[in-house]
Each structure stands twice: as C-alpha cells, then as structure tokens.
Tab-separated table of C-alpha atoms in Angstrom:
chain	number	residue	atom	x	y	z
M	46	ASN	CA	121.495	70.806	122.434
M	47	ALA	CA	121.926	71.305	118.493
M	48	GLY	CA	119.317	74.005	118.180
M	49	VAL	CA	118.496	74.327	114.291
M	50	THR	CA	120.426	72.095	112.068
M	51	GLN	CA	120.562	72.662	108.065
M	52	THR	CA	122.013	70.458	105.286
M	53	PRO	CA	123.884	70.670	103.049
M	54	LYS	CA	126.042	73.907	103.933
M	55	PHE	CA	127.144	74.461	100.531
M	56	GLN	CA	125.649	73.468	97.127
M	57	VAL	CA	126.277	74.119	93.524
M	58	LEU	CA	123.209	73.552	90.900
M	59	LYS	CA	123.031	73.736	87.320
M	60	THR	CA	119.838	75.702	86.023
M	61	GLY	CA	116.960	73.301	85.969
M	62	GLN	CA	118.111	71.004	88.634
M	63	SER	CA	116.407	70.219	91.713
M	64	MET	CA	117.374	69.702	95.272
M	65	THR	CA	115.708	69.618	98.789
M	66	LEU	CA	117.283	71.668	101.641
M	67	GLN	CA	116.668	69.889	104.971
M	68	CYS	CA	116.165	71.551	108.375
M	69	ALA	CA	115.643	70.350	111.728
M	70	GLN	CA	115.296	71.481	115.239
M	71	ASP	CA	115.357	69.693	118.482
M	72	MET	CA	113.795	72.635	120.563
M	73	ASN	CA	110.232	71.261	120.302
M	74	HIS	CA	109.272	74.244	118.691
M	75	ASN	CA	105.891	74.646	116.884
M	76	SER	CA	106.682	77.214	114.230
M	77	MET	CA	109.262	76.975	111.449
M	78	TYR	CA	110.466	79.535	108.751
M	79	TRP	CA	112.553	79.526	105.517
M	80	TYR	CA	114.293	82.755	104.812
M	81	ARG	CA	116.852	84.092	101.900
M	82	GLN	CA	119.166	86.456	102.229
M	83	ASP	CA	120.537	88.077	99.250
M	84	PRO	CA	123.238	91.207	99.202
M	85	GLY	CA	121.412	94.609	99.531
M	86	MET	CA	118.190	93.074	100.257
M	87	GLY	CA	118.330	91.532	103.654
M	88	LEU	CA	116.446	88.362	104.815
M	89	ARG	CA	113.071	87.659	103.162
M	90	LEU	CA	110.607	85.123	104.340
M	91	ILE	CA	109.920	82.301	101.605
M	92	TYR	CA	107.752	79.762	103.586
M	93	TYR	CA	106.561	79.442	107.137
M	94	SER	CA	104.700	76.606	108.934
M	95	ALA	CA	102.877	77.767	112.116
M	96	SER	CA	102.347	74.420	113.189
M	97	GLU	CA	102.708	70.953	112.312
M	98	GLY	CA	100.861	70.191	109.418
M	99	THR	CA	100.399	73.656	108.138
M	100	THR	CA	102.445	75.698	105.935
M	101	ASP	CA	101.895	79.318	104.287
M	102	LYS	CA	103.412	81.586	101.569
M	103	GLY	CA	105.845	84.177	102.812
M	104	GLU	CA	107.024	87.121	100.684
M	105	VAL	CA	109.128	85.468	98.095
M	106	PRO	CA	107.392	81.522	97.583
M	107	ASN	CA	107.774	81.551	93.839
M	108	GLY	CA	110.015	78.593	92.626
M	109	TYR	CA	109.980	76.854	95.924
M	110	ASN	CA	107.925	74.413	97.744
M	111	VAL	CA	107.911	73.189	101.367
M	112	SER	CA	107.062	70.157	103.377
M	113	ARG	CA	106.593	70.117	107.356
M	114	LEU	CA	107.449	66.326	107.388
M	115	ASN	CA	106.753	66.333	111.342
M	116	LYS	CA	107.375	68.589	114.421
M	117	ARG	CA	111.062	68.564	114.147
M	118	GLU	CA	111.514	68.696	110.056
M	119	PHE	CA	110.813	71.330	107.515
M	120	SER	CA	112.404	70.800	104.100
M	121	LEU	CA	112.627	73.379	101.036
M	122	ARG	CA	112.548	72.225	97.535
M	123	LEU	CA	113.854	74.036	94.434
M	124	GLU	CA	112.110	71.919	91.599
M	125	SER	CA	113.948	73.828	88.650
M	126	ALA	CA	116.754	75.961	89.982
M	127	ALA	CA	117.563	79.338	88.408
M	128	PRO	CA	120.301	81.656	88.756
M	129	SER	CA	117.971	84.135	90.515
M	130	GLN	CA	117.818	81.304	93.396
M	131	THR	CA	121.359	81.721	94.165
M	132	SER	CA	121.374	82.884	97.798
M	133	VAL	CA	122.027	82.111	101.243
M	134	TYR	CA	119.159	79.996	102.834
M	135	PHE	CA	118.221	80.135	106.591
M	136	CYS	CA	116.047	78.001	108.465
M	137	ALA	CA	114.568	79.183	111.600
M	138	SER	CA	111.991	78.286	114.375
M	139	SER	CA	110.037	79.581	117.294
M	140	GLY	CA	108.532	78.083	120.442
M	141	VAL	CA	105.617	77.880	122.623
M	142	GLY	CA	103.690	80.863	121.780
M	143	GLY	CA	103.909	80.039	117.995
M	144	VAL	CA	105.055	82.416	115.453
M	145	ARG	CA	105.025	85.605	117.880
M	146	VAL	CA	107.903	84.767	119.851
M	147	GLU	CA	111.745	84.731	119.410
M	148	GLN	CA	113.205	83.320	116.318
M	149	TYR	CA	116.221	81.159	116.563
M	150	PHE	CA	118.262	80.429	113.282
M	151	GLY	CA	120.337	77.774	111.627
M	152	PRO	CA	123.658	78.005	110.016
M	153	GLY	CA	122.622	78.638	106.580
M	154	THR	CA	123.056	76.828	103.355
M	155	ARG	CA	124.872	78.725	100.751
M	156	LEU	CA	123.418	77.864	97.181
M	157	THR	CA	125.119	78.697	93.733
M	158	VAL	CA	123.041	78.194	90.704
M	159	THR	CA	125.231	78.282	87.465
H	174	LYS	CA	104.771	97.197	103.950
H	175	GLN	CA	106.776	97.427	106.868
H	176	GLU	CA	110.085	98.843	106.177
H	177	VAL	CA	112.988	98.722	108.597
H	178	THR	CA	116.165	100.744	108.197
H	179	GLN	CA	119.402	100.845	110.208
H	180	ILE	CA	121.878	103.492	110.517
H	181	PRO	CA	124.672	103.593	109.969
H	182	ALA	CA	125.232	100.968	107.441
H	183	ALA	CA	129.034	100.574	108.625
H	184	LEU	CA	130.739	101.673	111.817
H	185	SER	CA	134.409	101.409	112.792
H	186	VAL	CA	135.456	102.240	116.806
H	187	PRO	CA	138.359	101.590	118.897
H	188	GLU	CA	138.239	99.053	121.455
H	189	GLY	CA	136.549	100.334	124.945
H	190	GLU	CA	134.338	102.899	123.231
H	191	ASN	CA	130.362	102.955	124.009
H	192	LEU	CA	128.597	102.891	120.962
H	193	VAL	CA	124.718	102.699	119.702
H	194	LEU	CA	123.180	101.070	116.836
H	195	ASN	CA	120.134	102.698	115.278
H	196	CYS	CA	116.967	101.157	113.883
H	197	SER	CA	113.694	102.584	112.690
H	198	PHE	CA	110.461	101.174	111.211
H	199	THR	CA	107.536	102.694	109.560
H	200	ASP	CA	104.668	100.894	110.961
H	201	SER	CA	104.318	101.112	114.695
H	202	ALA	CA	101.959	98.197	114.959
H	203	ILE	CA	104.570	95.594	115.838
H	204	TYR	CA	104.469	92.796	118.299
H	205	ASN	CA	108.168	92.484	118.868
H	206	LEU	CA	111.422	93.653	117.908
H	207	GLN	CA	114.516	91.283	117.927
H	208	TRP	CA	118.361	92.013	117.408
H	209	PHE	CA	120.574	89.912	115.912
H	210	ARG	CA	123.963	89.315	115.608
H	211	GLN	CA	125.651	87.633	112.378
H	212	ASP	CA	129.199	86.785	111.838
H	213	PRO	CA	130.828	86.744	108.292
H	214	GLY	CA	129.741	83.322	106.433
H	215	LYS	CA	127.672	82.342	109.734
H	216	GLY	CA	124.078	82.203	110.796
H	217	LEU	CA	122.042	84.694	113.079
H	218	THR	CA	122.313	84.858	116.535
H	219	SER	CA	119.620	86.392	118.746
H	220	LEU	CA	120.444	89.024	120.900
H	221	LEU	CA	117.789	90.505	122.628
H	222	LEU	CA	113.892	90.444	121.999
H	223	ILE	CA	111.841	93.530	122.922
H	224	GLN	CA	108.069	92.913	123.172
H	225	SER	CA	105.703	95.875	122.065
H	226	SER	CA	104.782	96.518	125.773
H	227	GLN	CA	108.457	96.773	127.001
H	228	ARG	CA	110.925	99.777	126.776
H	229	GLU	CA	114.074	98.201	126.930
H	230	GLN	CA	115.946	94.641	127.311
H	231	THR	CA	119.496	94.201	128.850
H	232	SER	CA	121.923	91.358	128.557
H	233	GLY	CA	125.452	91.630	129.529
H	234	ARG	CA	127.084	94.820	127.924
H	235	LEU	CA	124.076	94.865	125.831
H	236	ASN	CA	121.068	97.138	126.211
H	237	ALA	CA	117.940	97.667	123.699
H	238	SER	CA	115.623	100.263	123.948
H	239	LEU	CA	112.050	100.678	122.098
H	240	ASP	CA	109.850	103.506	121.487
H	241	LYS	CA	107.049	101.937	119.426
H	242	SER	CA	105.265	105.356	118.908
H	243	SER	CA	108.272	107.007	117.016
H	244	GLY	CA	109.039	103.720	115.539
H	245	ARG	CA	112.578	103.630	116.791
H	246	SER	CA	115.191	100.983	118.615
H	247	THR	CA	118.465	101.284	119.659
H	248	LEU	CA	121.264	98.578	120.585
H	249	TYR	CA	123.707	99.806	122.778
H	250	ILE	CA	126.843	98.421	123.290
H	251	ALA	CA	129.119	99.112	126.484
H	252	ALA	CA	132.901	98.833	126.598
H	253	SER	CA	133.210	97.519	123.156
H	254	GLN	CA	135.651	94.745	122.364
H	255	PRO	CA	137.203	93.358	119.174
H	256	GLY	CA	135.073	90.189	119.583
H	257	ASP	CA	132.179	92.498	119.023
H	258	SER	CA	132.965	92.714	115.218
H	259	ALA	CA	129.973	91.495	113.453
H	260	THR	CA	126.997	92.586	111.433
H	261	TYR	CA	124.184	93.575	113.566
H	262	LEU	CA	120.405	93.094	112.554
H	263	CYS	CA	117.159	94.585	113.823
H	264	ALA	CA	113.942	92.482	112.715
H	265	VAL	CA	110.440	93.577	113.450
H	266	LEU	CA	107.496	91.348	113.689
H	267	SER	CA	104.325	93.220	113.042
H	268	ASN	CA	100.950	92.536	114.372
H	269	SER	CA	99.538	91.359	111.028
H	270	GLY	CA	102.177	89.144	110.119
H	271	TYR	CA	104.258	85.988	110.855
H	272	ALA	CA	107.413	86.938	109.044
H	273	LEU	CA	110.418	89.268	110.659
H	274	ASN	CA	110.963	92.073	108.589
H	275	PHE	CA	114.855	92.831	108.594
H	276	GLY	CA	117.019	95.698	108.172
H	277	LYS	CA	119.647	95.517	106.280
H	278	GLY	CA	122.173	95.511	109.169
H	279	THR	CA	125.050	97.652	110.686
H	280	SER	CA	128.663	96.152	109.912
H	281	LEU	CA	130.648	96.904	113.221
H	282	LEU	CA	134.522	96.742	113.303
H	283	VAL	CA	135.737	97.053	116.729
H	284	THR	CA	139.835	97.946	116.461
H	285	PRO	CA	142.056	96.844	119.096
C-alpha cells in the first residue's frame, strides 16, 4: 500500500518557467490537499479538494492552480514560477468522513526557483 | 486566525528519559488535533489524532492529551530512544475550516 505518492521528488526551475506537481493516493480518500512548508513559517495550505470535482483556495493560493483529475489524483501547477515559490510542497489526503478526519501526507517535492 | 505555538522549539535529552512536548492554540473551537513526526528531508507521519470530544489518545510509548478549554495539548514520550529523534508537529483543525493549522514544531534529539 503506497499511501500518498508525489512526483517529482526534487525540481529546479528558472524564474518564469512552469511545472506541474503530481500527487496520487491509493487509499480511496475523498479529500486531498496541497501544503507548502517554509523555514520559520510552518506548513500552510495552498488549495484543497473536499471531494472529486471540487477545489477551493487555502491560505496561500496566489501563483498556483490545481486540478482534481479523478478521485486518486490532485495536481498543483505553477504557471510562472517565482523565487518566492521555493519551498517544500506536500500533498495530503483524508478519508471517509471527508476533510475532518486524519490527514496522511506524501514525501514531499523540494522545489527551487532560481 | 488560529495560532498554534509549540514549546520548546528544540529539546535534547539522554536516552531513557520521559519527556513532554507542548502545544497551545488560540481558538478553542477545534474539531480535532493531530500530532505528526517529521524526519529530516522527509514527509510527515501521523502519530495521533485526538477528536475535540476526547481527552487523550495513546499509541505505544506515546500519549497525547487535549484540554480544549485551555487551548493546550501535550505529547508524552515514555522511555525515549535515539530513534525518536525528529521534529514533532502539532496541527489543529478548526470547526470553521478545512486546513490544518500547524505549529512550527519541536526538534527533538535523543542522545545515546
């Protein structure tokens, strides 16, 4: 049972480039999330999807877009990367009961924007 | 906005000691509280989840308590081991939201 998987693990972008971070879960969870983790800031929610077909903004959505492709997959897109988006990105999911139950996290994507 | 604070920021103890990590939050209207472990360069591993109606949860050598009215939670680790060395994160889900609000963590080092 793989849980929550993320690709890629590491990425270096130049300012202005675009990329998509992929996330998939195999736990049949309804809800999925994207967080970013910055030193001294803790983890902050970027976007979430309470259920398949819905997405909503979190605390820091600017500069990002998301797609809930199906129940398993939730992708995060940076259209024009900026140095301020250098961070570690975590995808998470939560199961039956939706957003108000235990969240499980993936291993993270470490992104550097130069 | 819910603010979550963890004290201490860092802690070093010798192997075998019992220890307590503290977490406080400003808004007592929470749905649940979750404790995580994060190893360097890795993701978050869920340790314990406490629902707002519960007072404590136990898993092995770990015990987490919740006092919602005072806005506090503690994570008790019994008989610490070097393998417990990691950063421990406290996160709160408020009644009004969908995002976990995280503290900045306590970095624990258990020395042999």
